[in-house]
Every structure is written in C-alpha cells, then in structure tokens.
C-alpha cells in the first residue's frame, strides 16, 4: 500500500465524487448515516495508491491523503545536510548570495 486516506465522516455528505475518481475502486459509500443524516464515503480496500484524486474532487474537504514514499521516490527537491540545497541546485550559488 502506497497511500492511505482518512475521511471525516461527519463532514462528508456522500456525494460520491471520490468513489467515481478512485482508480483502484478503494472508496465506497457507507450504509450507515452520519449525525447529519448523510451517507459518507469510506475506504473499502487497502489498495490506495496515494494519488489524491479523491481529495482534489471532494467539495467538502473531508479527505486527507497520507503517502508512504519510503524507497519509492528519491527526494531531489529537499535540502541536504545543514540546510544546503539538494538535487539540481546543490553547490550552485543563489541569486541572493551574489547580491550581498
């Protein structure tokens, strides 16, 4: 599993947009209603890819996506040791340094 979602079931109105866009079919609508009488979405399978399409289309902002990138994606945009830039800009002077 590369990702996991957390759905705020009290915020979700069960519109089904997340169900429609999930590429793995991992989201379904609950059979039990929330306190407001809506039938919220829930994660049904542990096949989440972490793509975040569900969170992007959610009109109620009720979905959080957590990704497990361990060993899958190399960090080239982060920072190296002691705050130095990593990746393509490593070791290159910034514009600000030359202007001081």
Coordinates of N, CA and C in Angstrom, one line a residue:
X1 N 0.8 -1.2 0.0 CA 0.0 0.0 0.0 C 0.9 1.2 0.0
X2 N 0.7 2.1 -0.9 CA 1.5 3.3 -1.1 C 0.8 4.5 -0.4
X3 N -0.5 4.4 -0.1 CA -1.2 5.5 0.5 C -2.3 5.1 1.4
X4 N -2.9 6.0 2.1 CA -4.0 5.7 3.0 C -4.8 7.0 3.1
X5 N -6.1 6.9 3.1 CA -6.9 8.1 3.2 C -7.6 8.1 4.6
X6 N -7.9 9.3 5.0 CA -8.7 9.5 6.2 C -9.9 10.4 5.8
X7 N -11.1 9.9 6.0 CA -12.3 10.6 5.6 C -13.0 11.1 6.9
X8 N -13.3 12.4 7.0 CA -14.0 13.0 8.1 C -15.5 12.6 7.8
X9 N -16.0 11.6 8.4 CA -17.3 11.1 8.1 C -18.4 12.1 8.5
X10 N -18.2 13.0 9.5 CA -19.2 13.9 9.9 C -19.2 15.1 8.9
X11 N -18.1 15.4 8.2 CA -18.1 16.5 7.2 C -18.6 16.0 5.8
X12 N -18.4 14.7 5.5 CA -18.7 14.2 4.2 C -20.2 14.1 4.0
X13 N -20.7 14.5 2.8 CA -22.1 14.5 2.5 C -22.5 13.3 1.6
X14 N -21.5 12.5 1.3 CA -21.7 11.3 0.4 C -22.1 11.6 -1.0
X15 N -21.5 12.6 -1.6 CA -21.8 13.0 -3.0 C -21.3 11.9 -4.0
X16 N -20.3 11.1 -3.6 CA -19.8 10.1 -4.5 C -18.7 10.4 -5.5
X17 N -18.3 11.7 -5.5 CA -17.3 12.1 -6.5 C -16.0 11.3 -6.2
X18 N -15.6 11.1 -5.0 CA -14.4 10.4 -4.7 C -14.5 8.9 -5.1
X19 N -15.6 8.4 -5.0 CA -15.9 7.0 -5.4 C -15.7 6.9 -7.0
X20 N -16.2 7.9 -7.7 CA -16.1 7.9 -9.1 C -14.6 8.1 -9.7
X21 N -13.8 8.8 -9.0 CA -12.4 9.1 -9.5 C -11.4 8.1 -9.0
X22 N -11.7 7.3 -8.0 CA -10.6 6.4 -7.4 C -10.2 5.4 -8.4
X23 N -9.0 5.4 -8.9 CA -8.5 4.5 -9.9 C -8.5 3.0 -9.4
X24 N -8.5 2.7 -8.1 CA -8.5 1.4 -7.6 C -9.8 0.9 -7.1
X25 N -10.8 1.8 -7.1 CA -12.1 1.4 -6.6 C -12.1 1.2 -5.1
X26 N -11.2 1.9 -4.4 CA -11.0 1.7 -2.9 C -12.0 2.4 -2.0
X27 N -12.8 3.2 -2.6 CA -13.8 4.0 -1.8 C -15.2 3.7 -2.1
X28 N -16.0 3.5 -1.1 CA -17.4 3.2 -1.3 C -18.2 4.1 -0.4
X29 N -19.5 4.1 -0.6 CA -20.4 4.9 0.3 C -20.9 4.0 1.4
X30 N -20.9 4.5 2.6 CA -21.3 3.8 3.8 C -22.8 3.4 3.8
X31 N -23.2 2.4 4.4 CA -24.6 2.0 4.6 C -25.2 2.7 5.8
X32 N -24.3 3.2 6.7 CA -24.8 3.8 7.9 C -24.6 5.3 7.8
X33 N -25.6 6.1 8.2 CA -25.5 7.6 8.1 C -24.8 8.2 9.2
X34 N -24.3 9.4 8.9 CA -23.6 10.2 10.0 C -24.7 10.9 10.8
X35 N -24.2 11.8 11.7 CA -25.2 12.5 12.6 C -26.1 13.5 11.9
X36 N -25.6 13.9 10.7 CA -26.5 14.9 9.9 C -27.4 14.1 8.9
X37 N -27.3 12.8 8.9 CA -28.2 12.0 8.0 C -27.7 11.7 6.6
X38 N -26.4 12.1 6.4 CA -25.7 11.8 5.1 C -25.1 10.4 5.2
X39 N -24.9 9.8 4.1 CA -24.2 8.5 4.0 C -22.8 8.8 3.5
X40 N -21.8 8.9 4.4 CA -20.5 9.3 3.9 C -19.7 8.2 3.2
X41 N -18.6 8.6 2.6 CA -17.7 7.7 1.9 C -16.8 7.1 3.0
X42 N -16.2 5.9 2.6 CA -15.3 5.2 3.5 C -14.3 4.4 2.6
X43 N -13.1 4.2 3.1 CA -12.2 3.4 2.4 C -12.5 1.9 2.5
X44 N -12.7 1.2 1.4 CA -13.1 -0.2 1.4 C -12.0 -1.2 1.3
X45 N -11.0 -0.8 0.5 CA -9.9 -1.7 0.2 C -8.6 -1.0 0.6
X46 N -7.5 -1.8 0.9 CA -6.2 -1.3 1.1 C -5.4 -1.2 -0.1
X47 N -5.9 -0.7 -1.2 CA -5.2 -0.6 -2.5 C -5.0 0.8 -2.9
X48 N -5.0 1.7 -1.9 CA -4.8 3.2 -2.2 C -3.4 3.4 -2.7
X49 N -3.4 4.2 -3.8 CA -2.1 4.5 -4.5 C -1.5 5.8 -3.9
X50 N -2.3 6.6 -3.2 CA -1.9 7.9 -2.7 C -2.0 9.0 -3.8
X51 N -2.8 8.7 -4.9 CA -2.8 9.7 -6.0 C -3.5 11.0 -5.6
X52 N -4.3 11.0 -4.6 CA -5.0 12.2 -4.0 C -6.1 12.7 -4.9
X53 N -6.6 12.0 -5.9 CA -7.7 12.4 -6.8 C -8.9 12.6 -5.9
X54 N -9.2 11.7 -5.0 CA -10.3 11.8 -4.1 C -10.4 13.1 -3.4
X55 N -9.2 13.5 -2.8 CA -9.1 14.7 -2.0 C -9.3 16.0 -2.9
X56 N -8.8 15.9 -4.1 CA -8.9 17.0 -5.0 C -10.3 17.3 -5.4
X57 N -11.1 16.3 -5.6 CA -12.5 16.5 -6.1 C -13.5 16.7 -4.9
X58 N -13.1 16.4 -3.7 CA -14.0 16.5 -2.6 C -14.5 17.9 -2.3
X59 N -15.8 18.2 -2.5 CA -16.3 19.6 -2.3 C -16.4 20.0 -0.8
X60 N -16.3 19.0 0.0 CA -16.5 19.2 1.5 C -15.1 19.2 2.2
X61 N -14.0 19.0 1.5 CA -12.7 19.0 2.0 C -12.6 18.0 3.2
X62 N -13.2 16.8 3.0 CA -13.3 15.8 4.0 C -12.3 14.7 4.0
X63 N -11.4 14.8 3.0 CA -10.5 13.6 2.8 C -9.0 14.1 2.9
X64 N -8.3 13.4 3.7 CA -6.8 13.6 3.9 C -6.1 12.4 3.3
X65 N -5.1 12.6 2.5 CA -4.3 11.5 1.9 C -2.9 11.5 2.6
X66 N -2.6 10.3 3.0 CA -1.2 10.1 3.6 C -0.5 9.1 2.7
X67 N 0.7 9.5 2.3 CA 1.5 8.7 1.4 C 2.7 8.1 2.1
X68 N 3.0 6.9 1.7 CA 4.2 6.2 2.1 C 5.2 6.1 1.0
X69 N 6.1 7.1 0.9 CA 7.1 7.2 -0.2 C 8.4 6.5 0.1
X70 N 8.5 5.8 1.2 CA 9.7 5.1 1.6 C 10.2 4.2 0.5
X71 N 11.4 4.6 0.0 CA 12.0 3.8 -1.0 C 11.4 3.8 -2.4
X72 N 10.4 4.6 -2.6 CA 9.8 4.7 -3.9 C 10.2 5.9 -4.7
X73 N 10.3 7.1 -4.0 CA 10.6 8.3 -4.7 C 11.8 9.0 -4.1
X74 N 12.8 9.3 -4.9 CA 14.0 9.9 -4.5 C 13.7 11.4 -4.3
X75 N 14.1 12.0 -3.2 CA 13.9 13.4 -2.9 C 15.0 14.2 -3.6
X76 N 14.6 14.9 -4.6 CA 15.5 15.8 -5.3 C 15.2 17.3 -5.1
X77 N 14.1 17.6 -4.4 CA 13.7 18.9 -4.2 C 13.9 19.4 -2.7
X78 N 14.4 18.4 -1.9 CA 14.6 18.7 -0.5 C 15.9 19.5 -0.2
X79 N 16.3 19.4 1.0 CA 17.5 20.1 1.4 C 18.5 19.0 2.0
X80 N 19.7 19.3 1.8 CA 20.8 18.4 2.3 C 21.1 18.7 3.7
X81 N 22.3 18.2 4.1 CA 22.7 18.4 5.5 C 23.0 19.9 5.7
X82 N 22.7 20.4 6.9 CA 22.9 21.8 7.4 C 22.2 22.8 6.5
X83 N 21.0 22.4 5.9 CA 20.2 23.3 5.2 C 20.6 23.6 3.8
X84 N 21.7 22.9 3.3 CA 22.1 23.1 1.9 C 21.1 22.5 1.0
X85 N 20.9 23.1 -0.2 CA 20.0 22.6 -1.2 C 20.5 21.3 -1.7
X86 N 19.6 20.4 -2.0 CA 20.0 19.1 -2.6 C 19.5 19.1 -4.1
X87 N 19.9 18.1 -4.8 CA 19.4 17.9 -6.2 C 20.1 18.8 -7.2
X88 N 19.4 19.3 -8.2 CA 20.0 20.0 -9.3 C 20.7 21.3 -8.9
X89 N 20.3 21.9 -7.8 CA 20.9 23.2 -7.4 C 22.0 23.0 -6.4
X90 N 22.3 21.8 -6.0 CA 23.3 21.6 -5.0 C 24.7 22.2 -5.4
X91 N 25.2 23.0 -4.5 CA 26.6 23.6 -4.7 C 26.6 24.8 -5.6
X92 N 25.4 25.2 -6.1 CA 25.4 26.4 -7.0 C 25.0 27.6 -6.1
X93 N 25.6 28.8 -6.4 CA 25.3 29.9 -5.6 C 23.9 30.4 -5.9
X94 N 23.2 31.0 -4.9 CA 21.8 31.5 -5.2 C 22.0 33.0 -5.7
X95 N 21.0 33.5 -6.2 CA 21.0 34.9 -6.7 C 21.2 35.9 -5.5
X96 N 20.6 35.5 -4.4 CA 20.7 36.4 -3.2 C 22.2 36.5 -2.8
X97 N 22.9 35.4 -2.8 CA 24.3 35.4 -2.3 C 25.2 36.4 -3.2
X98 N 24.9 36.4 -4.5 CA 25.7 37.3 -5.3 C 25.4 38.8 -5.2
X99 N 24.2 39.1 -4.6 CA 23.8 40.5 -4.5 C 24.2 41.1 -3.2
X100 N 24.7 40.4 -2.3 CA 25.0 40.9 -0.9 C 26.3 41.8 -1.0

